[in-house]
Tab-separated table of C-alpha atoms in Angstrom:
chain	number	residue	atom	x	y	z
A	1	MET	CA	65.991	-52.488	19.223
A	2	SER	CA	64.462	-54.862	21.766
A	3	ALA	CA	61.306	-56.923	21.032
A	4	PHE	CA	59.324	-54.539	23.279
A	5	ALA	CA	60.468	-51.400	21.350
A	6	LYS	CA	59.427	-52.827	18.335
A	7	LEU	CA	55.754	-54.025	19.605
A	8	SER	CA	55.298	-50.259	20.651
A	9	PHE	CA	56.286	-48.921	17.617
A	10	GLY	CA	54.197	-51.174	15.454
A	11	ALA	CA	51.252	-50.335	17.779
A	12	VAL	CA	51.584	-46.659	17.273
A	13	ILE	CA	52.033	-47.147	13.586
A	14	THR	CA	48.694	-49.067	13.564
A	15	VAL	CA	46.815	-46.515	15.840
A	16	GLN	CA	47.931	-43.868	13.569
A	17	ILE	CA	46.652	-45.649	10.483
A	18	PHE	CA	43.592	-46.455	11.916
A	19	VAL	CA	42.637	-42.871	12.779
A	20	ILE	CA	43.878	-41.419	9.307
A	21	CYS	CA	41.322	-44.358	7.887
A	22	VAL	CA	38.607	-42.884	10.313
A	23	TRP	CA	39.141	-39.282	9.646
A	24	LEU	CA	39.327	-40.291	5.754
A	25	PHE	CA	35.968	-41.980	6.106
A	26	TYR	CA	34.344	-39.057	7.647
A	27	TYR	CA	35.443	-36.370	5.528
A	28	ARG	CA	34.535	-37.982	2.301
A	29	LYS	CA	31.074	-38.655	3.937
A	30	ASN	CA	30.629	-34.978	5.082
A	31	THR	CA	32.185	-34.043	1.628
A	32	PHE	CA	29.628	-36.067	-0.187
A	33	ASN	CA	26.407	-34.684	2.450
A	34	PHE	CA	27.916	-31.101	1.655
A	35	GLN	CA	27.953	-31.518	-1.797
A	36	GLN	CA	24.585	-33.566	-2.056
A	37	SER	CA	22.990	-30.455	-0.158
A	38	PHE	CA	24.811	-27.945	-2.226
A	39	ASN	CA	23.311	-29.563	-5.337
A	40	ASN	CA	19.918	-29.805	-3.782
A	41	SER	CA	20.095	-26.186	-2.914
A	42	ILE	CA	20.798	-25.614	-6.712
A	43	VAL	CA	17.843	-27.642	-7.666
A	44	ASN	CA	15.353	-26.035	-5.297
A	45	ARG	CA	16.701	-22.617	-6.377
A	46	LYS	CA	16.044	-23.550	-9.758
A	47	SER	CA	12.429	-24.854	-9.187
A	48	ALA	CA	11.757	-21.878	-7.401
A	49	THR	CA	12.917	-19.427	-10.089
A	50	ALA	CA	10.928	-21.541	-12.416
A	51	GLU	CA	7.604	-21.270	-10.406
A	52	GLN	CA	8.092	-17.638	-10.017
A	53	ARG	CA	9.543	-16.822	-13.069
A	54	ASN	CA	6.380	-14.632	-13.927
A	55	ARG	CA	6.573	-12.308	-10.913
A	56	THR	CA	8.559	-9.735	-12.961
A	57	TYR	CA	7.916	-5.944	-13.120
A	58	ILE	CA	8.574	-2.710	-15.088
A	59	TYR	CA	9.861	0.084	-13.019
A	60	LEU	CA	8.574	3.825	-13.544
A	61	GLU	CA	11.580	5.891	-13.119
A	62	ARG	CA	11.021	9.285	-10.911
A	63	ASP	CA	11.334	12.609	-11.984
A	64	ALA	CA	13.327	15.510	-10.490
A	65	LYS	CA	10.414	16.910	-8.795
A	66	THR	CA	9.430	13.613	-7.278
A	67	ASP	CA	12.926	12.958	-5.920
A	68	ASP	CA	12.554	16.583	-4.104
A	69	ARG	CA	9.012	16.178	-2.920
A	70	ASN	CA	9.998	14.855	0.656
A	71	LYS	CA	12.240	17.929	1.725
A	72	ASN	CA	10.847	20.335	4.027
A	73	TYR	CA	8.238	18.347	5.445
A	74	THR	CA	7.698	17.789	9.198
A	75	HIS	CA	7.874	14.596	11.662
A	76	PRO	CA	4.603	14.509	13.502
A	77	GLU	CA	4.760	13.016	17.043
A	78	SER	CA	1.716	10.869	16.200
A	79	VAL	CA	-0.713	10.504	13.142
A	80	GLU	CA	-4.443	11.372	13.701
A	81	THR	CA	-6.732	9.195	11.737
A	82	GLU	CA	-10.131	10.610	13.439
A	83	GLU	CA	-12.484	11.604	10.598
A	84	GLY	CA	-12.176	15.091	11.974
A	85	ASN	CA	-8.218	15.415	11.393
A	86	LYS	CA	-7.546	13.275	8.418
A	87	THR	CA	-3.697	13.155	7.304
A	88	TYR	CA	-5.021	11.615	3.927
A	89	THR	CA	-7.587	11.364	1.404
A	90	LEU	CA	-8.837	8.046	-0.140
A	91	SER	CA	-9.633	7.877	-3.711
A	92	THR	CA	-11.781	5.067	-5.433
A	93	SER	CA	-13.201	7.545	-8.255
A	94	TYR	CA	-10.798	6.399	-10.685
A	95	PHE	CA	-13.387	4.178	-12.471
A	96	ASN	CA	-18.768	-2.774	-9.645
A	97	ALA	CA	-19.334	-3.723	-13.057
A	98	THR	CA	-23.013	-3.901	-12.612
A	99	THR	CA	-23.801	-5.406	-9.519
A	100	SER	CA	-25.431	-8.945	-9.945
A	101	THR	CA	-28.257	-10.107	-7.070
A	102	ASN	CA	-27.262	-12.964	-4.710
A	103	LYS	CA	-29.685	-15.285	-6.827
A	104	GLU	CA	-27.298	-14.482	-10.132
A	105	LYS	CA	-23.945	-14.761	-8.089
A	106	ASP	CA	-24.917	-17.956	-6.624
A	107	SER	CA	-26.016	-19.431	-9.968
A	108	LEU	CA	-22.804	-18.625	-11.365
A	109	LYS	CA	-19.746	-21.229	-11.201
A	110	LYS	CA	-16.619	-20.457	-9.470
A	111	CYS	CA	-13.861	-18.728	-12.106
A	112	PRO	CA	-11.205	-21.407	-12.582
A	113	LEU	CA	-8.128	-21.594	-10.905
A	114	ILE	CA	-6.173	-20.283	-13.952
A	115	PRO	CA	-7.905	-17.851	-16.193
A	116	PRO	CA	-8.244	-18.891	-19.688
A	117	GLY	CA	-6.868	-16.131	-22.285
A	118	LEU	CA	-3.950	-15.087	-20.282
A	119	ALA	CA	-1.212	-13.982	-22.794
A	120	GLY	CA	1.812	-14.334	-20.812
A	121	LYS	CA	4.677	-11.890	-21.474
A	122	LEU	CA	3.146	-8.337	-21.622
A	123	LYS	CA	4.007	-5.288	-23.717
A	124	VAL	CA	3.743	-2.509	-21.212
A	125	ASP	CA	2.583	0.915	-22.205
A	126	LYS	CA	4.820	3.434	-20.205
A	127	THR	CA	3.144	6.584	-22.011
A	128	PRO	CA	1.566	8.938	-19.545
A	129	LYS	CA	-2.411	8.651	-19.559
A	130	THR	CA	-4.619	11.277	-18.077
A	131	ILE	CA	-7.436	10.221	-15.806
A	132	GLU	CA	-10.058	11.380	-17.926
A	133	ALA	CA	-9.029	9.426	-20.599
A	134	ILE	CA	-8.735	6.148	-18.418
A	135	GLU	CA	-12.292	6.710	-17.506
A	136	LYS	CA	-13.249	6.746	-20.824
A	137	LYS	CA	-11.487	3.752	-21.923
A	138	TYR	CA	-13.003	1.629	-19.180
A	139	GLU	CA	-16.302	3.273	-18.876
A	140	MET	CA	-17.863	0.059	-18.022
A	141	LEU	CA	-16.365	0.515	-14.704
A	142	LYS	CA	-17.044	2.884	-11.578
A	143	ASP	CA	-15.700	3.568	-8.030
A	144	GLY	CA	-12.450	1.515	-9.217
A	145	LYS	CA	-14.464	-1.818	-8.786
A	146	PHE	CA	-14.733	-5.022	-10.964
A	147	LYS	CA	-16.319	-8.464	-10.727
A	148	PRO	CA	-16.567	-11.092	-13.893
A	149	LYS	CA	-19.836	-11.333	-15.119
A	150	ASN	CA	-19.722	-15.170	-16.384
A	151	CYS	CA	-18.368	-16.807	-12.993
A	152	THR	CA	-17.952	-15.954	-9.670
A	153	ALA	CA	-14.345	-14.952	-8.584
A	154	ARG	CA	-12.439	-17.380	-6.002
A	155	GLN	CA	-11.450	-14.299	-3.870
A	156	LYS	CA	-12.291	-10.477	-3.506
A	157	VAL	CA	-9.009	-8.532	-3.845
A	158	ALA	CA	-8.340	-4.853	-2.781
A	159	ILE	CA	-5.508	-3.276	-4.518
A	160	LEU	CA	-4.219	-0.748	-1.822
A	161	ILE	CA	-1.988	2.123	-3.597
A	162	PRO	CA	-0.278	4.586	-1.323
A	163	PHE	CA	0.355	7.642	-3.181
A	164	ARG	CA	1.684	11.203	-3.288
A	165	ASP	CA	2.916	13.462	-6.174
A	166	ARG	CA	2.735	10.783	-8.798
A	167	GLU	CA	0.272	11.611	-11.161
A	168	SER	CA	1.832	10.606	-14.371
A	169	HIS	CA	2.580	7.301	-12.957
A	170	LEU	CA	-0.805	6.796	-11.493
A	171	GLY	CA	-2.110	6.983	-14.844
A	172	ILE	CA	0.175	4.705	-16.455
A	173	PHE	CA	-0.778	2.317	-13.541
A	174	LEU	CA	-4.624	2.519	-13.978
A	175	ASN	CA	-4.153	2.155	-17.509
A	176	HIS	CA	-2.220	-1.207	-17.119
A	177	MET	CA	-3.598	-2.720	-14.306
A	178	HIS	CA	-7.254	-2.565	-15.160
A	179	ALA	CA	-6.806	-4.591	-18.081
A	180	PHE	CA	-4.362	-6.997	-16.311
A	181	LEU	CA	-6.717	-7.451	-13.331
A	182	MET	CA	-9.918	-8.248	-15.283
A	183	LYS	CA	-8.184	-10.732	-17.430
A	184	GLN	CA	-7.547	-12.709	-14.285
A	185	GLN	CA	-11.139	-12.811	-13.612
A	186	LEU	CA	-10.927	-11.338	-10.280
A	187	GLU	CA	-13.501	-9.574	-8.318
A	188	TYR	CA	-11.094	-6.368	-7.007
A	189	GLY	CA	-10.891	-2.472	-6.082
A	190	ILE	CA	-8.506	-0.219	-6.551
A	191	TYR	CA	-7.789	2.107	-3.650
A	192	VAL	CA	-5.395	5.209	-3.794
A	193	VAL	CA	-4.688	6.455	-0.648
A	194	GLU	CA	-2.955	9.772	-0.819
A	195	GLN	CA	-1.333	11.357	2.185
A	196	THR	CA	-2.213	15.232	2.868
A	197	LYS	CA	0.897	17.833	2.524
A	198	GLY	CA	3.078	18.632	5.376
A	199	LEU	CA	4.191	15.311	6.488
A	200	GLU	CA	6.971	13.066	5.190
A	201	PHE	CA	5.550	9.962	3.315
A	202	ASN	CA	4.542	7.286	5.622
A	203	ARG	CA	3.784	4.262	3.432
A	204	GLY	CA	2.698	1.674	6.381
A	205	PHE	CA	0.408	4.492	7.792
A	206	LEU	CA	-1.626	4.487	4.395
A	207	PHE	CA	-1.831	0.826	3.711
A	208	ASN	CA	-3.530	0.756	7.258
A	209	VAL	CA	-5.876	3.359	6.210
A	210	GLY	CA	-6.360	1.655	2.816
A	211	TYR	CA	-7.266	-1.544	4.673
A	212	LYS	CA	-9.774	-0.350	7.041
A	213	GLU	CA	-11.309	1.986	4.312
A	214	ALA	CA	-11.297	-1.002	2.063
A	215	LEU	CA	-13.698	-3.111	4.519
A	216	LYS	CA	-16.097	-0.542	4.751
A	217	ASP	CA	-16.709	-0.865	1.290
A	218	SER	CA	-16.788	-4.834	0.702
A	219	ASP	CA	-15.679	-8.077	2.875
A	220	TYR	CA	-12.314	-8.542	1.070
A	221	ASP	CA	-10.236	-11.687	1.583
A	222	CYS	CA	-7.100	-10.525	-0.180
A	223	PHE	CA	-4.885	-7.354	0.085
A	224	VAL	CA	-2.376	-6.646	-2.457
A	225	LEU	CA	0.030	-3.821	-1.046
A	226	HIS	CA	1.295	-2.055	-4.271
A	227	ASP	CA	3.793	0.876	-5.100
A	228	VAL	CA	2.374	3.087	-8.030
A	229	ASP	CA	5.836	2.718	-9.800
A	230	LEU	CA	5.923	-0.992	-10.439
A	231	LEU	CA	3.890	-2.778	-13.453
A	232	PRO	CA	3.720	-6.583	-13.621
A	233	GLU	CA	4.839	-7.668	-17.229
A	234	ASN	CA	3.524	-11.329	-17.123
A	235	ASP	CA	-0.262	-11.617	-16.270
A	236	HIS	CA	0.352	-15.371	-15.127
A	237	ASN	CA	1.530	-13.304	-11.954
A	238	ILE	CA	-1.636	-13.920	-10.396
A	239	TYR	CA	-3.137	-11.400	-8.121
A	240	THR	CA	-4.731	-13.742	-5.330
A	241	CYS	CA	-3.664	-14.527	-1.624
A	242	PRO	CA	-2.423	-17.982	-0.615
A	243	VAL	CA	-4.027	-18.788	2.721
A	244	ASP	CA	-1.003	-20.587	4.122
A	245	GLN	CA	1.436	-17.560	3.864
A	246	PRO	CA	2.056	-14.036	2.609
A	247	LYS	CA	3.208	-14.014	-1.107
A	248	HIS	CA	5.793	-11.424	-2.383
A	249	LEU	CA	4.751	-10.599	-5.669
A	250	ALA	CA	7.347	-8.262	-7.152
A	251	ILE	CA	10.512	-10.904	-6.894
A	252	ALA	CA	12.051	-9.438	-9.986
A	253	SER	CA	12.406	-5.761	-11.292
A	254	GLU	CA	13.943	-4.328	-14.079
A	255	LYS	CA	15.455	-1.852	-11.865
A	256	TRP	CA	17.562	-4.414	-10.113
A	257	GLN	CA	18.217	-6.069	-13.374
A	258	TYR	CA	15.439	-8.966	-12.584
A	259	LYS	CA	17.111	-9.831	-8.989
A	260	LEU	CA	16.276	-8.826	-5.485
A	261	PRO	CA	17.963	-6.321	-3.835
A	262	TYR	CA	18.644	-8.295	-0.933
A	263	THR	CA	17.415	-11.491	0.410
A	264	SER	CA	14.786	-10.264	3.095
A	265	TYR	CA	13.244	-8.055	0.797
A	266	PHE	CA	9.413	-8.107	0.708
A	267	GLY	CA	8.551	-4.831	-0.835
A	268	GLY	CA	7.186	-3.366	-3.944
A	269	VAL	CA	4.075	-5.489	-4.311
A	270	SER	CA	3.314	-8.310	-1.750
A	271	ALA	CA	-0.343	-9.945	-0.993
A	272	LEU	CA	-1.642	-11.223	2.464
A	273	THR	CA	-4.991	-12.361	3.423
A	274	ARG	CA	-7.042	-10.294	5.823
A	275	GLU	CA	-6.170	-12.987	8.720
A	276	GLN	CA	-2.545	-12.395	7.816
A	277	TYR	CA	-2.754	-8.645	7.770
A	278	GLU	CA	-4.723	-8.517	11.429
A	279	ALA	CA	-2.206	-10.955	12.469
A	280	ILE	CA	0.769	-8.665	12.376
A	281	ASN	CA	-1.449	-5.856	13.238
A	282	GLY	CA	-0.734	-4.153	10.127
A	283	PHE	CA	2.053	-1.848	9.696
A	284	SER	CA	3.615	0.540	12.216
A	285	ASN	CA	2.603	4.063	11.821
A	286	GLU	CA	5.705	5.504	13.317
A	287	PHE	CA	8.012	5.235	10.175
A	288	PHE	CA	8.080	8.101	7.688
A	289	GLY	CA	10.300	8.902	4.910
A	290	TRP	CA	10.693	6.833	1.382
A	291	GLY	CA	12.577	4.227	2.893
A	292	GLU	CA	15.471	4.267	0.464
């Protein structure tokens, strides 16, 4: 082999070795970055789980009548909301502790960020209750409203319940939720919005109705959109609204083995401020059915 050929062959080998070295350097660097980002995602996921571990819910199973309730209903082309042609009824008669004067209210300190006396994990009573029994148990309330006596609540919260054909669930829900919410020192009102017969269920429309009707009662600044068949099982799951973004409260339910059914799920129980609800212009009124 001539000297020139040997020189050329050596140059080729040197270039190949250089290319391999560069490839190995970037491969290892990218692998490290990927592994680091992967580890970070695990850490973040673990910390998020720890932060949100209290947002677990008990699910109330439906009966056969409930499963059949949507048959033989018609789809309207539009839903009227005028007083003379309502497609809903609003009920707050399922129970304002005694209202205080502005002077009394101003003299009270704000309730603590973390209410005292919370128990954590709760025993959920799923025994059906009559409305009469609940009214007797919570006779200190009326019109579904409450405010703490010894401090001023940090937020006024409206709990909106879209409802139809769930009488047994409603009794269980009210029995559980009034005790749950009072312990959190919230000023709240529970609004049960029941759709009239003859139409397929429209959850979004009922939330919009509840939102507007609740604001006629009081200047609520937080709205919790709550299905009647979900019961929080930890009272550290505080029913308030962050001002920076909406909050998904029901991130884990026994129905799905305490996991999200899919990553974009935001249903069940969600909390939005008044500003956030109006920024999205509420829910569409055009979607009918149970969404299963």
